[in-house]
Amino acid sequence: MVEIHSKARIRWACRRGMLELDVLFMPFVEEAYDSLDAKQQAIFQRLLTQEDPDLFAWFMGHEECKDAELNSMVQLILDRVRV
């Protein structure tokens, strides 16, 4: 797994092959990423290493992510969108 350390690399990793994911990740990284604690930032970075079809299924509610940490990050991002 490639570590994503700089904010520029995180922004780049947020650019996905699917517009639906871009509109979730880009605002989140710009508006909320810096307020996450170090553990949450690491979980978000790990989330960005997942495959687009899996991410799409999790965010669209077609499947539930089996990894509890990643699932909690998915829910955190979705909760921000719903507000």
Backbone as ProteinMPNN parsed JSONL, in Angstrom:
{"seq_chain_A": "MVEIHSKARIRWACRRGMLELDVLFMPFVEEAYDSLDAKQQAIFQRLLTQEDPDLFAWFMGHEECKDAELNSMVQLILDRVRV", "coords_chain_A": {"N_chain_A": [[0.842, -1.181, 0.0], [0.596, 2.169, -0.858], [1.709, 4.942, 0.877], [-0.013, 7.91, 1.66], [0.929, 11.039, 2.148], [1.101, 13.892, 1.872], [-1.04, 16.765, 1.559], [-1.56, 17.488, -1.059], [-1.168, 15.081, -2.427], [-3.229, 13.627, -1.325], [-5.448, 15.047, -2.255], [-5.092, 14.491, -4.991], [-5.474, 11.713, -4.969], [-8.132, 11.661, -4.39], [-9.372, 12.202, -6.725], [-11.23, 10.42, -8.778], [-12.295, 7.728, -10.962], [-14.941, 7.954, -11.265], [-17.579, 10.2, -11.338], [-19.478, 10.359, -9.309], [-18.07, 9.569, -7.031], [-16.062, 11.488, -6.944], [-17.524, 13.812, -6.3], [-18.143, 13.305, -3.708], [-15.702, 12.863, -2.343], [-13.927, 15.087, -2.913], [-15.075, 17.569, -1.803], [-15.129, 16.722, 0.858], [-12.425, 16.3, 1.546], [-11.471, 18.883, 1.271], [-13.02, 20.358, 3.101], [-13.29, 18.939, 5.532], [-11.231, 17.119, 6.136], [-8.882, 18.112, 7.45], [-9.788, 18.505, 10.022], [-10.035, 16.008, 11.09], [-8.857, 13.502, 13.394], [-5.557, 12.006, 13.785], [-5.779, 9.209, 13.503], [-8.241, 8.911, 12.173], [-7.619, 10.274, 9.832], [-5.735, 8.525, 8.76], [-7.382, 6.322, 8.3], [-9.097, 7.404, 6.368], [-7.215, 7.829, 4.332], [-6.59, 5.177, 3.806], [-9.054, 4.339, 2.867], [-9.067, 5.635, 0.423], [-7.434, 4.007, -1.062], [-8.908, 1.937, -1.939], [-10.775, 0.043, -4.403], [-12.6, 1.578, -7.09], [-15.182, 0.415, -7.903], [-15.927, -0.934, -5.532], [-15.988, 1.178, -3.669], [-18.028, 2.734, -4.819], [-20.228, 0.983, -4.533], [-20.405, 0.879, -1.73], [-20.87, 3.57, -0.991], [-23.207, 4.141, -2.356], [-24.956, 2.511, -1.143], [-25.395, -0.084, -1.979], [-23.938, -2.215, -1.076], [-22.526, -3.216, 2.08], [-19.612, -2.154, 3.622], [-17.293, -4.45, 4.814], [-15.149, -4.006, 6.48], [-14.78, -2.552, 9.508], [-13.615, -0.07, 10.281], [-13.265, 1.281, 7.81], [-15.935, 1.306, 7.012], [-17.027, 2.969, 8.957], [-15.861, 5.386, 8.219], [-16.956, 5.745, 5.673], [-19.614, 6.127, 6.447], [-19.332, 8.477, 7.958], [-18.609, 10.328, 5.955], [-20.899, 10.181, 4.324], [-22.803, 11.103, 6.158], [-22.08, 13.787, 6.379], [-22.775, 14.685, 3.86], [-25.525, 14.404, 3.855], [-26.429, 16.339, 5.589]], "CA_chain_A": [[0.0, 0.0, 0.0], [1.342, 3.419, -0.948], [1.307, 5.917, 1.891], [-0.374, 9.227, 1.14], [1.277, 11.919, 3.256], [0.863, 15.319, 1.67], [-2.407, 17.151, 1.201], [-1.648, 17.458, -2.522], [-1.339, 13.675, -2.828], [-4.573, 13.228, -0.899], [-6.352, 15.639, -3.251], [-4.939, 13.739, -6.226], [-6.086, 10.399, -4.762], [-9.589, 11.862, -4.347], [-9.861, 12.265, -8.113], [-11.525, 9.036, -9.119], [-12.808, 7.494, -12.302], [-16.396, 8.102, -11.233], [-18.005, 11.509, -10.864], [-20.195, 10.186, -8.04], [-17.082, 9.514, -5.957], [-15.4, 12.793, -6.903], [-18.349, 14.804, -5.604], [-18.112, 12.981, -2.278], [-14.365, 12.972, -1.766], [-13.276, 16.39, -3.03], [-15.512, 18.5, -0.754], [-14.764, 16.195, 2.172], [-11.01, 16.551, 1.826], [-11.276, 20.327, 1.394], [-13.77, 20.958, 4.209], [-13.334, 18.182, 6.784], [-10.061, 16.272, 6.38], [-7.96, 18.701, 8.429], [-10.355, 18.426, 11.375], [-9.98, 14.625, 11.564], [-7.656, 13.171, 14.167], [-4.566, 11.26, 12.999], [-6.289, 7.868, 13.197], [-9.272, 9.069, 11.152], [-6.941, 10.624, 8.582], [-5.146, 7.285, 8.243], [-8.49, 5.512, 7.784], [-9.508, 8.039, 5.118], [-6.185, 7.526, 3.349], [-6.767, 3.766, 3.446], [-10.263, 4.297, 2.055], [-8.705, 6.084, -0.917], [-6.704, 2.95, -1.77], [-9.862, 0.905, -2.344], [-11.193, 0.073, -5.803], [-13.783, 2.395, -7.369], [-16.466, -0.302, -7.832], [-16.246, -1.187, -4.123], [-16.37, 2.464, -3.085], [-19.333, 3.082, -5.359], [-21.226, 0.119, -3.893], [-20.54, 1.27, -0.321], [-21.452, 4.908, -0.871], [-24.562, 4.149, -2.91], [-25.781, 1.648, -0.31], [-25.623, -1.386, -2.601], [-23.243, -3.172, -0.218], [-21.934, -2.638, 3.284], [-18.194, -2.462, 3.761], [-17.075, -5.396, 5.92], [-14.119, -3.448, 7.358], [-15.484, -1.634, 10.412], [-13.023, 1.268, 10.224], [-13.622, 1.895, 6.531], [-17.376, 1.539, 7.024], [-17.296, 4.159, 9.772], [-15.473, 6.553, 7.424], [-18.004, 5.887, 4.656], [-20.779, 6.717, 7.112], [-18.992, 9.858, 8.308], [-18.689, 11.121, 4.729], [-22.313, 10.238, 3.942], [-23.511, 11.97, 7.119], [-21.786, 15.18, 6.013], [-23.518, 15.007, 2.638], [-26.961, 14.43, 4.178], [-26.768, 17.498, 6.419]], "C_chain_A": [[0.886, 1.243, 0.0], [0.802, 4.374, 0.098], [1.035, 7.268, 1.228], [-0.126, 10.221, 2.272], [0.891, 13.376, 3.036], [-0.579, 15.58, 1.259], [-2.59, 17.124, -0.316], [-1.855, 16.034, -3.024], [-2.726, 13.167, -2.45], [-5.597, 13.78, -1.882], [-6.304, 14.849, -4.557], [-5.627, 12.372, -6.108], [-7.608, 10.485, -4.705], [-10.184, 11.954, -5.744], [-10.01, 10.839, -8.606], [-11.986, 8.92, -10.566], [-14.312, 7.669, -12.388], [-16.762, 9.452, -10.63], [-18.696, 11.417, -9.503], [-19.243, 10.155, -6.849], [-16.349, 10.848, -5.818], [-16.207, 13.8, -6.09], [-18.498, 14.5, -4.118], [-16.751, 13.305, -1.674], [-13.791, 14.389, -1.79], [-13.769, 17.392, -1.979], [-15.104, 18.031, 0.644], [-13.313, 16.523, 2.495], [-10.747, 18.046, 2.002], [-11.89, 20.899, 2.674], [-13.619, 20.229, 5.547], [-12.053, 17.428, 7.126], [-9.159, 16.823, 7.484], [-8.481, 18.626, 9.857], [-10.389, 17.003, 11.92], [-8.75, 14.423, 12.434], [-6.758, 12.269, 13.311], [-5.074, 9.872, 12.61], [-7.343, 7.947, 12.091], [-8.654, 9.442, 9.803], [-6.33, 9.382, 7.938], [-6.225, 6.375, 7.659], [-8.972, 6.09, 6.453], [-8.499, 7.737, 4.01], [-6.294, 6.077, 2.886], [-8.009, 3.592, 2.572], [-9.945, 4.659, 0.606], [-7.943, 5.031, -1.71], [-7.636, 1.844, -2.266], [-10.275, 1.1, -3.806], [-12.494, 0.861, -5.976], [-15.099, 1.61, -7.312], [-16.894, -0.616, -6.391], [-16.718, 0.099, -3.449], [-17.765, 2.873, -3.535], [-20.436, 2.278, -4.666], [-21.457, 0.529, -2.447], [-21.268, 2.607, -0.195], [-22.885, 4.989, -1.401], [-25.499, 3.217, -2.14], [-26.11, 0.297, -0.924], [-25.01, -2.51, -1.781], [-22.775, -2.448, 1.031], [-20.477, -3.084, 3.357], [-18.001, -3.342, 4.99], [-16.024, -4.905, 6.921], [-14.764, -2.35, 8.21], [-14.926, -0.212, 10.353], [-13.397, 1.983, 8.926], [-15.107, 2.206, 6.48], [-17.724, 2.776, 7.848], [-16.917, 5.435, 9.022], [-16.485, 6.801, 6.314], [-19.215, 6.577, 5.276], [-20.534, 8.17, 7.5], [-19.127, 10.775, 7.085], [-20.141, 11.268, 4.292], [-23.11, 11.144, 4.873], [-23.274, 13.441, 6.809], [-22.58, 15.61, 4.793], [-25.011, 15.191, 2.946], [-27.371, 15.671, 4.949], [-27.082, 18.706, 5.583]], "O_chain_A": [[1.827, 1.338, 0.789], [-0.406, 4.59, 0.198], [1.775, 7.701, 0.344], [-0.878, 10.251, 3.247], [0.394, 14.022, 3.958], [-1.244, 14.718, 0.685], [-3.665, 16.773, -0.802], [-2.635, 15.81, -3.949], [-3.322, 12.37, -3.174], [-6.51, 13.066, -2.298], [-7.341, 14.568, -5.159], [-6.289, 11.929, -7.047], [-8.296, 9.493, -4.944], [-11.393, 11.794, -5.911], [-9.021, 10.139, -8.823], [-12.051, 9.912, -11.292], [-14.894, 7.545, -13.465], [-16.305, 9.8, -9.541], [-18.522, 12.287, -8.65], [-19.574, 10.659, -5.776], [-16.051, 11.284, -4.706], [-15.649, 14.55, -5.29], [-18.937, 15.358, -3.353], [-16.661, 13.942, -0.624], [-13.23, 14.843, -0.794], [-12.941, 18.015, -1.314], [-14.774, 18.845, 1.506], [-13.009, 16.975, 3.599], [-9.891, 18.433, 2.798], [-11.334, 21.824, 3.266], [-13.804, 20.844, 6.597], [-11.814, 17.126, 8.295], [-8.721, 16.074, 8.357], [-7.697, 18.677, 10.805], [-10.732, 16.799, 13.085], [-7.728, 15.082, 12.243], [-7.162, 11.826, 12.237], [-4.819, 9.413, 11.496], [-7.332, 7.13, 11.17], [-9.111, 8.982, 8.757], [-6.397, 9.208, 6.721], [-6.003, 5.729, 6.635], [-9.228, 5.339, 5.511], [-8.884, 7.425, 2.883], [-6.111, 5.786, 1.704], [-8.007, 2.786, 1.642], [-10.489, 4.062, -0.323], [-7.821, 5.159, -2.928], [-7.191, 0.917, -2.942], [-10.136, 2.188, -4.363], [-13.376, 0.816, -5.119], [-16.06, 2.101, -6.719], [-18.081, -0.568, -6.07], [-17.726, 0.104, -2.743], [-18.584, 3.307, -2.725], [-21.456, 2.835, -4.263], [-22.597, 0.527, -1.984], [-22.179, 2.749, 0.621], [-23.677, 5.812, -0.943], [-26.69, 3.139, -2.442], [-27.006, -0.398, -0.445], [-25.511, -3.635, -1.793], [-22.642, -1.225, 1.042], [-20.166, -4.261, 3.171], [-18.486, -3.02, 6.075], [-16.01, -5.338, 8.074], [-15.236, -1.343, 7.683], [-15.693, 0.751, 10.373], [-13.797, 3.147, 8.943], [-15.505, 3.25, 5.963], [-18.613, 3.542, 7.477], [-17.582, 6.459, 9.174], [-16.835, 7.949, 6.044], [-19.773, 7.506, 4.691], [-21.433, 9.003, 7.383], [-19.692, 11.864, 7.178], [-20.57, 12.363, 3.928], [-23.995, 11.872, 4.424], [-24.182, 14.257, 6.963], [-23.009, 16.76, 4.697], [-25.67, 16.045, 2.352], [-28.55, 16.024, 4.962], [-27.388, 19.769, 6.123]]}, "name": "protein", "num_of_chains": 1, "seq": "MVEIHSKARIRWACRRGMLELDVLFMPFVEEAYDSLDAKQQAIFQRLLTQEDPDLFAWFMGHEECKDAELNSMVQLILDRVRV"}
